[in-house]
Short mmCIF file of C-alpha atoms in Angstrom, two decimals:
data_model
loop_
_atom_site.label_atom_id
_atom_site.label_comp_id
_atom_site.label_asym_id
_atom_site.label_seq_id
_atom_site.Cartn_x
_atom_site.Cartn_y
_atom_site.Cartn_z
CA UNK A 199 -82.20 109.83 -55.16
CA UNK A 200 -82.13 113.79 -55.11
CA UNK A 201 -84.77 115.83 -56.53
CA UNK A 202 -83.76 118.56 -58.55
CA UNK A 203 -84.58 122.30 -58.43
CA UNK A 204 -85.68 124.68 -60.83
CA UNK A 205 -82.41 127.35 -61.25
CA UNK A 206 -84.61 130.55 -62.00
CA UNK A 207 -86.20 130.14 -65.58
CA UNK A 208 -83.17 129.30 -67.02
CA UNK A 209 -84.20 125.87 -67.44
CA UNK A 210 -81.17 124.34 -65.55
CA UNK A 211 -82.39 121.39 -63.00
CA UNK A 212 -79.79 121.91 -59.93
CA UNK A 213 -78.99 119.81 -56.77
CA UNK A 214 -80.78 121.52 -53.68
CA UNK A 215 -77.55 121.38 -52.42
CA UNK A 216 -74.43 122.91 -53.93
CA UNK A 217 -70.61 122.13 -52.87
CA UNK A 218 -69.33 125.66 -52.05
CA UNK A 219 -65.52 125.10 -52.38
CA UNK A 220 -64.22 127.96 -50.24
CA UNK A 221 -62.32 125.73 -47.67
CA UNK A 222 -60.53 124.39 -50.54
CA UNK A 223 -56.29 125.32 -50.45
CA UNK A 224 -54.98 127.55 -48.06
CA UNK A 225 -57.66 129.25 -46.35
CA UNK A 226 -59.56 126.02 -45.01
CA UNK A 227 -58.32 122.59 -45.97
CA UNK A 228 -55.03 122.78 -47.83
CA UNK A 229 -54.36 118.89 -49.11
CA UNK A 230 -55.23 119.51 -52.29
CA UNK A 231 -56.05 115.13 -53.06
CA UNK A 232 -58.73 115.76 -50.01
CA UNK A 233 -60.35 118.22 -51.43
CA UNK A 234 -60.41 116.34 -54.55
CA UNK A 235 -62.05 113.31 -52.67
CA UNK A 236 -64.54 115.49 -50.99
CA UNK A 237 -65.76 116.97 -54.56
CA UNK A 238 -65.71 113.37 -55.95
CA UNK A 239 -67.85 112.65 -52.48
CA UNK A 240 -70.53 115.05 -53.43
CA UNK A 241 -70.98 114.06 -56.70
CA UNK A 242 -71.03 110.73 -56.09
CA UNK A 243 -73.89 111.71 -53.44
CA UNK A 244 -75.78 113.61 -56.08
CA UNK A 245 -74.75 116.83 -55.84
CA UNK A 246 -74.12 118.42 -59.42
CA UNK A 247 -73.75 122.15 -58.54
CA UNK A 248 -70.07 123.70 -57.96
CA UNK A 249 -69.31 127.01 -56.41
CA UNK A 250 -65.92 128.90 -56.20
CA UNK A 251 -64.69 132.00 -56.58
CA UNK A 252 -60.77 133.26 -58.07
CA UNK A 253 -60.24 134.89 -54.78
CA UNK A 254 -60.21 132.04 -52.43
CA UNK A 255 -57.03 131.24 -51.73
CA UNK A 256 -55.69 133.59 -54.69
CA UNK A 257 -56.97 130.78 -57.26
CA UNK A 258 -55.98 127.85 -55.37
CA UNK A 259 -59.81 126.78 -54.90
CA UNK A 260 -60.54 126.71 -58.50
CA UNK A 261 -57.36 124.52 -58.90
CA UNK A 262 -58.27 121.90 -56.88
CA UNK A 263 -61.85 121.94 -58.00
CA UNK A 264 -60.60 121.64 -62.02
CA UNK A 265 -58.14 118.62 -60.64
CA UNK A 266 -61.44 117.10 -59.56
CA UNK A 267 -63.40 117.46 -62.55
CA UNK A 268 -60.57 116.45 -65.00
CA UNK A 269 -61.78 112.85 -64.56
CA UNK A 270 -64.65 113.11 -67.05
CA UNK A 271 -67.26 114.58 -64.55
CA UNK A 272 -66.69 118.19 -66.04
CA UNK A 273 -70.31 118.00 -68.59
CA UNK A 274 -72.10 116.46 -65.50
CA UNK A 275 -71.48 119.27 -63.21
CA UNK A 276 -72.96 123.01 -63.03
CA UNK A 277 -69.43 125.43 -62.52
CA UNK A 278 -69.70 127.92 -60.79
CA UNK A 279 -67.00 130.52 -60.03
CA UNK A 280 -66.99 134.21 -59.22
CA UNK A 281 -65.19 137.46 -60.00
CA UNK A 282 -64.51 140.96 -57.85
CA UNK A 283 -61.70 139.94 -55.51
CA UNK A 284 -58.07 141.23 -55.59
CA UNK A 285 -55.83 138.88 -57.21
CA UNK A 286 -52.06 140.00 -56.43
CA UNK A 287 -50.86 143.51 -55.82
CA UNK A 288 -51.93 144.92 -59.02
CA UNK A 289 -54.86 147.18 -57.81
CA UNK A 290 -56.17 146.81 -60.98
CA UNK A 291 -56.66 143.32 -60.83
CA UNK A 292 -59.93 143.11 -58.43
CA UNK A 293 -63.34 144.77 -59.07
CA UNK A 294 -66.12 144.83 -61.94
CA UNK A 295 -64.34 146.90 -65.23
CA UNK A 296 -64.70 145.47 -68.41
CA UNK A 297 -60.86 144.88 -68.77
CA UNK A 298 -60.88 142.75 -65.11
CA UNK A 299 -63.67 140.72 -66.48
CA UNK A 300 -61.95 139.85 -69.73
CA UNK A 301 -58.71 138.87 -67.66
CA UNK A 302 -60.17 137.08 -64.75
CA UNK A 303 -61.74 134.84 -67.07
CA UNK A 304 -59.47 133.52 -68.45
CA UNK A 305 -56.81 132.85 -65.30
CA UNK A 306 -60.42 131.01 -64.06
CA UNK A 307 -60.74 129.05 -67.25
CA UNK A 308 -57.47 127.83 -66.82
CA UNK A 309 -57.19 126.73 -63.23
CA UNK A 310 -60.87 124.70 -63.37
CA UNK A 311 -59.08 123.11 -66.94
CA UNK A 312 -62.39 123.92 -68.76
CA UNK A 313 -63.53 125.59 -71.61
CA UNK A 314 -66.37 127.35 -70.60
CA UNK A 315 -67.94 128.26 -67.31
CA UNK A 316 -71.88 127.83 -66.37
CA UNK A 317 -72.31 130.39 -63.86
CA UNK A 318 -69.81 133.60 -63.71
CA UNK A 319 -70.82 135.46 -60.69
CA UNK A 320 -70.03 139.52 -59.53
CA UNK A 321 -68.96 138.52 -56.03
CA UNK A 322 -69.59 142.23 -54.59
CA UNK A 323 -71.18 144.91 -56.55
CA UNK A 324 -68.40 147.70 -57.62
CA UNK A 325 -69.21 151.22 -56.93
CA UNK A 326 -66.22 152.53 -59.28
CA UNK A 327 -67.25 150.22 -62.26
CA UNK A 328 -70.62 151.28 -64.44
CA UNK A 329 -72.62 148.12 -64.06
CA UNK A 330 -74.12 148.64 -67.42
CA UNK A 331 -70.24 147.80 -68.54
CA UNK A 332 -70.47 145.23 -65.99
CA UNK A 333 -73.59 143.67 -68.00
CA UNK A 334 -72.18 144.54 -71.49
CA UNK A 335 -68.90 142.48 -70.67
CA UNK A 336 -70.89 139.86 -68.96
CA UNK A 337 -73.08 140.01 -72.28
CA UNK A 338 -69.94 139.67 -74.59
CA UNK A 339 -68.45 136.67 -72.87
CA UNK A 340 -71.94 134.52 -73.08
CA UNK A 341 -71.51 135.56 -76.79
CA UNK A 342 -67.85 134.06 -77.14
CA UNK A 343 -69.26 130.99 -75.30
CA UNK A 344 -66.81 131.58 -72.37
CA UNK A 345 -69.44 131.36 -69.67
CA UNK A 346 -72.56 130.29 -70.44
CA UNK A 347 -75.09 132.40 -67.52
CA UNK A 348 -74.26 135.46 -65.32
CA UNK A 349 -75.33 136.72 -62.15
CA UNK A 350 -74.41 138.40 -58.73
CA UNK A 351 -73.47 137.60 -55.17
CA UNK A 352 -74.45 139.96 -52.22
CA UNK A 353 -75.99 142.70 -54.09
CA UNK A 354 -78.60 145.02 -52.79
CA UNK A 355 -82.23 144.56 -54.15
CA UNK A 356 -81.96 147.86 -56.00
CA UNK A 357 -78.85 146.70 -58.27
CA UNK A 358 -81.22 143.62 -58.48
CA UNK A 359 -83.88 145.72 -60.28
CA UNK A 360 -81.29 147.93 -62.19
CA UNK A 361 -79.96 144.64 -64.15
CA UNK A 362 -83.25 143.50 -65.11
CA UNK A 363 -84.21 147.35 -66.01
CA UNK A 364 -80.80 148.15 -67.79
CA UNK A 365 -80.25 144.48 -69.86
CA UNK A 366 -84.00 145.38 -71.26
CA UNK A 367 -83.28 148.93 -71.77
CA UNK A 368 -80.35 148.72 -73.79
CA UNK A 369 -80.65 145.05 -74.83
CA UNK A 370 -78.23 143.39 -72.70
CA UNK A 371 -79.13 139.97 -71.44
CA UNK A 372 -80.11 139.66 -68.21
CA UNK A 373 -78.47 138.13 -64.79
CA UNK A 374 -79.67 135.23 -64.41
CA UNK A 375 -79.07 134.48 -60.23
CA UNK A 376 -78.19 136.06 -57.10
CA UNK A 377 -76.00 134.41 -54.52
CA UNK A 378 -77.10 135.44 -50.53
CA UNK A 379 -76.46 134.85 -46.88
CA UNK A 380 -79.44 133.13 -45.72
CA UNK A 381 -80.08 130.98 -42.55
CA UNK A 382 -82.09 130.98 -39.35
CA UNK A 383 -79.37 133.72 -37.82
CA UNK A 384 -79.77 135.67 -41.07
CA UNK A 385 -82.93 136.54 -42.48
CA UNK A 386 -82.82 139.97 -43.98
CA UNK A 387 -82.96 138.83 -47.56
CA UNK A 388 -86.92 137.55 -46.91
CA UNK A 389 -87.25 141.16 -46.98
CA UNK A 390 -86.96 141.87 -50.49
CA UNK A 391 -83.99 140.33 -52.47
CA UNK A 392 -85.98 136.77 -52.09
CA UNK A 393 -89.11 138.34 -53.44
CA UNK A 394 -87.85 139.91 -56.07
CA UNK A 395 -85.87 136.76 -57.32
CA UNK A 396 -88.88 134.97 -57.14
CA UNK A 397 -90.25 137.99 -59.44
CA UNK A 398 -87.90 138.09 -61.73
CA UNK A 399 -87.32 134.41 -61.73
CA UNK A 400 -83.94 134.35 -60.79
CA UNK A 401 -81.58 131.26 -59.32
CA UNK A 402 -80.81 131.83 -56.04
CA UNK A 403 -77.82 130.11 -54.09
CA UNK A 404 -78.37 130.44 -50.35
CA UNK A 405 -74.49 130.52 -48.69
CA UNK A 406 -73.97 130.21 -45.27
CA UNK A 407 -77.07 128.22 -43.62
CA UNK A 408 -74.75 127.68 -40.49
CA UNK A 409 -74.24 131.02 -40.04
CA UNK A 410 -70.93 131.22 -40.12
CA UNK A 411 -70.44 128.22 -37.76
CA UNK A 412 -73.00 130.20 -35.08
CA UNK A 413 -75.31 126.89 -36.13
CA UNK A 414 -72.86 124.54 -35.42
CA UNK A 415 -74.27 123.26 -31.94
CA UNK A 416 -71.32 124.59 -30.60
CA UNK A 417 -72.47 127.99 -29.44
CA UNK A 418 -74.66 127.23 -26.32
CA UNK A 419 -75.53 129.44 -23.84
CA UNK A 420 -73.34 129.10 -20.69
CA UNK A 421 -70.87 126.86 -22.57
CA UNK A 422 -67.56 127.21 -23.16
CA UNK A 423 -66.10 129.83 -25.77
CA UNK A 424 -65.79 127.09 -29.03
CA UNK A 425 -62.50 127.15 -31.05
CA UNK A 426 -62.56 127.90 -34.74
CA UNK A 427 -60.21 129.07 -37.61
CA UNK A 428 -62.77 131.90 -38.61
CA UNK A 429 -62.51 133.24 -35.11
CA UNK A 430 -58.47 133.45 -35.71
CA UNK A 431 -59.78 135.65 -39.29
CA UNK A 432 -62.14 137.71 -37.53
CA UNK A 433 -61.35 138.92 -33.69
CA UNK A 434 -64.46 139.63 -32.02
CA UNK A 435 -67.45 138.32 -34.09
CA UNK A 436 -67.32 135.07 -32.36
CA UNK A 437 -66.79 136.19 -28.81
CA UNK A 438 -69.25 134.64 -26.78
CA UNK A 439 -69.08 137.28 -23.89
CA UNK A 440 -69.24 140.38 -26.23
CA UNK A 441 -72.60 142.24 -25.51
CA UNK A 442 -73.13 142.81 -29.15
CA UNK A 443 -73.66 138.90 -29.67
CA UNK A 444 -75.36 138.39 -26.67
CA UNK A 445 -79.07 138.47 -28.59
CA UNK A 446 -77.23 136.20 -31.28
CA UNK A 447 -75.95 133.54 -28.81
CA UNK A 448 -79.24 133.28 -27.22
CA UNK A 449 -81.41 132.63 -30.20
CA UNK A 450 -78.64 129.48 -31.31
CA UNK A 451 -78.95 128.29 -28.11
CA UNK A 452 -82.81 128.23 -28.28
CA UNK A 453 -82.46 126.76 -31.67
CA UNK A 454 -80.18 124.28 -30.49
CA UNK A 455 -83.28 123.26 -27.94
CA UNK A 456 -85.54 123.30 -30.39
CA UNK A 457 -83.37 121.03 -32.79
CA UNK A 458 -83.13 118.17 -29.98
CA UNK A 459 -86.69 118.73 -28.93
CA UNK A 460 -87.32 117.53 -32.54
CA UNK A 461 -85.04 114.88 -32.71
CA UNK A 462 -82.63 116.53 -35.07
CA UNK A 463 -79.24 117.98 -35.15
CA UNK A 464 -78.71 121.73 -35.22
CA UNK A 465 -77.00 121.60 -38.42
CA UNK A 466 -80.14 119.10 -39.78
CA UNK A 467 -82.70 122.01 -38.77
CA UNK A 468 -80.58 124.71 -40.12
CA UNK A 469 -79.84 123.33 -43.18
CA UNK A 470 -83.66 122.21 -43.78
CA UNK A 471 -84.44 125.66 -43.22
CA UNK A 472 -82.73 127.26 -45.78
CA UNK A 473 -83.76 124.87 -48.45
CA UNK A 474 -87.35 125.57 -47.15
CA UNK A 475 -87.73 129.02 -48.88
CA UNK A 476 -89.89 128.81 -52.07
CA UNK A 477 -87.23 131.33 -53.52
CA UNK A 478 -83.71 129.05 -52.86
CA UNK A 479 -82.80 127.20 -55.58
CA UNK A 480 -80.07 125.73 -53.93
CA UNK A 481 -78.20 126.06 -50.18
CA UNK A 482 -74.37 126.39 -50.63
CA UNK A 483 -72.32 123.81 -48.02
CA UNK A 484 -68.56 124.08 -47.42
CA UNK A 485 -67.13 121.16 -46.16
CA UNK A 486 -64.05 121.04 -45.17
CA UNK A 487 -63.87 116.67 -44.15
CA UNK A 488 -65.62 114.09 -45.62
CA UNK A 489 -67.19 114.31 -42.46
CA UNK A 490 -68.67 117.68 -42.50
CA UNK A 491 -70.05 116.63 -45.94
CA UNK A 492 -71.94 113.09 -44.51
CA UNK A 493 -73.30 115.57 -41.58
CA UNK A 494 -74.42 117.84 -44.56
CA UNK A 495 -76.21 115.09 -46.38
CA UNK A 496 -78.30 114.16 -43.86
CA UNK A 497 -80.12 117.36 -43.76
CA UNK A 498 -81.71 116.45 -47.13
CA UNK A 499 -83.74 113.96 -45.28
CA UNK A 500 -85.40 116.63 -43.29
CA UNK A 501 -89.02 118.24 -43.72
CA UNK A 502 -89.84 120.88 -41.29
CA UNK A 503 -93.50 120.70 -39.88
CA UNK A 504 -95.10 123.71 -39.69
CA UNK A 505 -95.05 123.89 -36.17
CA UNK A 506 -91.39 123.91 -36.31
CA UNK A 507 -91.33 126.55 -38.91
CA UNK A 508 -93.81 128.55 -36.40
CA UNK A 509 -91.73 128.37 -33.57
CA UNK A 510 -88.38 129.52 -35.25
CA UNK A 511 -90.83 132.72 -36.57
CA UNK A 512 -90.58 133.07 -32.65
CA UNK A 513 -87.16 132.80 -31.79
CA UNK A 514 -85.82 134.95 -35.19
CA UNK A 515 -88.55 136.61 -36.82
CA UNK A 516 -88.57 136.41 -40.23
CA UNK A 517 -86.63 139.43 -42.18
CA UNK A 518 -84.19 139.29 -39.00
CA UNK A 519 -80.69 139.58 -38.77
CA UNK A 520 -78.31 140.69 -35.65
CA UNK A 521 -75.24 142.52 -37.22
CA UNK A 522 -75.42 144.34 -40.60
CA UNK A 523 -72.15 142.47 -41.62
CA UNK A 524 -74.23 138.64 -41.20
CA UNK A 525 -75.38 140.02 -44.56
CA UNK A 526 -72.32 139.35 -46.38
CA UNK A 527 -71.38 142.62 -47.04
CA UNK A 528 -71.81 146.36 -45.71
CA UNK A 529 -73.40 148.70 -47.89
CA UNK A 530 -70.79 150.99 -49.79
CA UNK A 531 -72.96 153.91 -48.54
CA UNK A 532 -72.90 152.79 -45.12
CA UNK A 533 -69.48 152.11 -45.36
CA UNK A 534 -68.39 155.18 -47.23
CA UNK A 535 -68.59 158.64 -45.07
CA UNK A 536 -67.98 160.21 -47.78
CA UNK A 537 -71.11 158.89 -49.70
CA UNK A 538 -72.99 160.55 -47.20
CA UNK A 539 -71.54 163.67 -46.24
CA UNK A 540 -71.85 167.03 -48.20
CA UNK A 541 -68.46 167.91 -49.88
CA UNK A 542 -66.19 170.72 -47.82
CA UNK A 543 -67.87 169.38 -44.28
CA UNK A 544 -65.21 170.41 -41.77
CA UNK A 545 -64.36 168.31 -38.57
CA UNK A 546 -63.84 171.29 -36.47
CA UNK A 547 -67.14 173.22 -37.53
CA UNK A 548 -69.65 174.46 -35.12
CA UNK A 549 -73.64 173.84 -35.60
CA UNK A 550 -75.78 176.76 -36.34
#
């Protein structure tokens, strides 16, 4: 039997594990009756917590997961989907505006086949959209009973405190989550973002607890460089030789040790980990087998002494992380020169 989570102070009783459904269609696992049977898997298992988002697999994901929950299982399941991402060429058909919101709403009500969503998430904060219209749309479609809660993905801990600040100010409601990168490779949100959702008692789904496949057991030190479709996606950030992952590949491979010296597999301990933190509410998985879902499962069986906890303190100390971009996303202003740079700065000019 699972034992359900607190989601925030919403009141909602979640599955500490959620089925993320980003390998569903053409990015990950394109056979759409598969993914079907994996959803059906995870429900069956316990599991009543949905992710998506419109942009994976330009809408494709949210398809197969409304095929899936067409069988009668939609009131038994919080849905979860997510807004930002470009859909199409229309460059107006991505980001946080009021009029985006209003229209990716309802292309996602009609590929999950529902009439309301539970969760509508801002997948990446938009520097070119106020988010006090962000909030006010948000606000509007709760009020139409399109979507029932609203939160964000990825954003910094200030924009945290700004949408508590600005739904009280001018009497918005409130987000109610914040989705995050979080694992043992990962740690920066301990920092502050986990705080202050514990705070403001927000829902938080935890994404990513293998790090991006880094805590798959596959990346040993000395081993062979592993084969994966996300290393196809992004050149480079899985290179085992590169210097710049050097300090990443040796703390999974002492990780890896660890795991065995404790009897458990990598993914067991990483998994375990994430749902550790007082501030998760639930650790998103992303199956792509039936397999990969069983192996998931069995993590949920796993308590983590604190001697364990201890030594992983030693091998990534907590608030860690080992590339800025493990953390989902890179700040617009670090991104941005010109967010940082005076106006009318010349390339050519001399220092006085």
């Amino acid at each position: 039997m699972v034992h359900l989570r607190e989601f925030g102070r919403t009141g909602v009783k979640v599955s500490p594990l959620t089925l993320g459904a980003m390998n569903f269609g053409a990015r990950g696992n394109p056979d759409h009756e598969d993914g079907v049977r994996i959803i059906h898997g995870a429900l069956d298992a316990g599991i009543n917590v949905v992710d998506t988002a419109d942009a994976y697999s330009q809408g494709e994901s949210e398809e197969i997961v409304g095929k899936a929950l067409s069988d009668g299982r939609r009131d038994d399941v919080f849905l979860a989907t997510k807004f930002h991402g470009r859909l199409g060429d229309d460059p107006n058909h991505q980001g946080n505006s009021r009029r985006w919101i209003f229209k990716a709403v309802e292309g996602s009500l009609r590929r999950l086949n529902t009439d309301h969503i539970d969760l509508y998430q801002a997948h990446r904060p938009d520097p070119s959209a106020d988010f006090e219209e962000t909030l006010g749309a948000l606000t509007d479609l709760v009020h139409q009973g399109k979507i029932r809660y609203f939160g964000t993905s990825v954003h910094p801990a200030g924009q945290l405190v700004q949408g508590q600040w600005t739904a009280e100010r001018r009497g918005l409601l409130r987000p109610s989550s914040e989705q995050i990168p979080y694992s043992l490779l990962v740690r920066s949100n301990e920092r502050d973002v986990l705080p202050l959702a514990q705070k403001y008692g927000l829902g938080v789904l935890a994404y990513g607890p293998l790090a991006a496949g880094w805590l798959s057991g596959k990346y040993r030190a000395g081993g062979a460089q592993p084969k994966s479709f996300r290393e196809d996606l992004i050149p480079g950030r899985y290179d085992i030789s590169a210097p710049r992952n050097a300090d990443k590949l040796t703390a999974a491979d002492a990780l890896a040790r660890l795991a065995e010296e404790s009897g458990l597999s990598l993914i067991q301990l990483a998994v375990a980990f994430s749902l550790n933190h007082p501030g998760v509410s639930s650790v998103i998985i992303g199956p792509r087998t039936a397999e990969h879902l069983d192996t998931y499962l069995k993590a949920l069986e796993v308590r983590l002494s604190t001697d364990i906890l201890d030594r992983i303190d030693e091998i990534v100390p907590p608030g860690h992380v080992f590339h800025q971009r493990d953390n989902g996303a890179v700040p617009p202003a670090v991104a941005d020169p010109s967010l940082r740079r005076r106006a009318g700065t010349s390339r050519e000019g001399r220092a006085s």
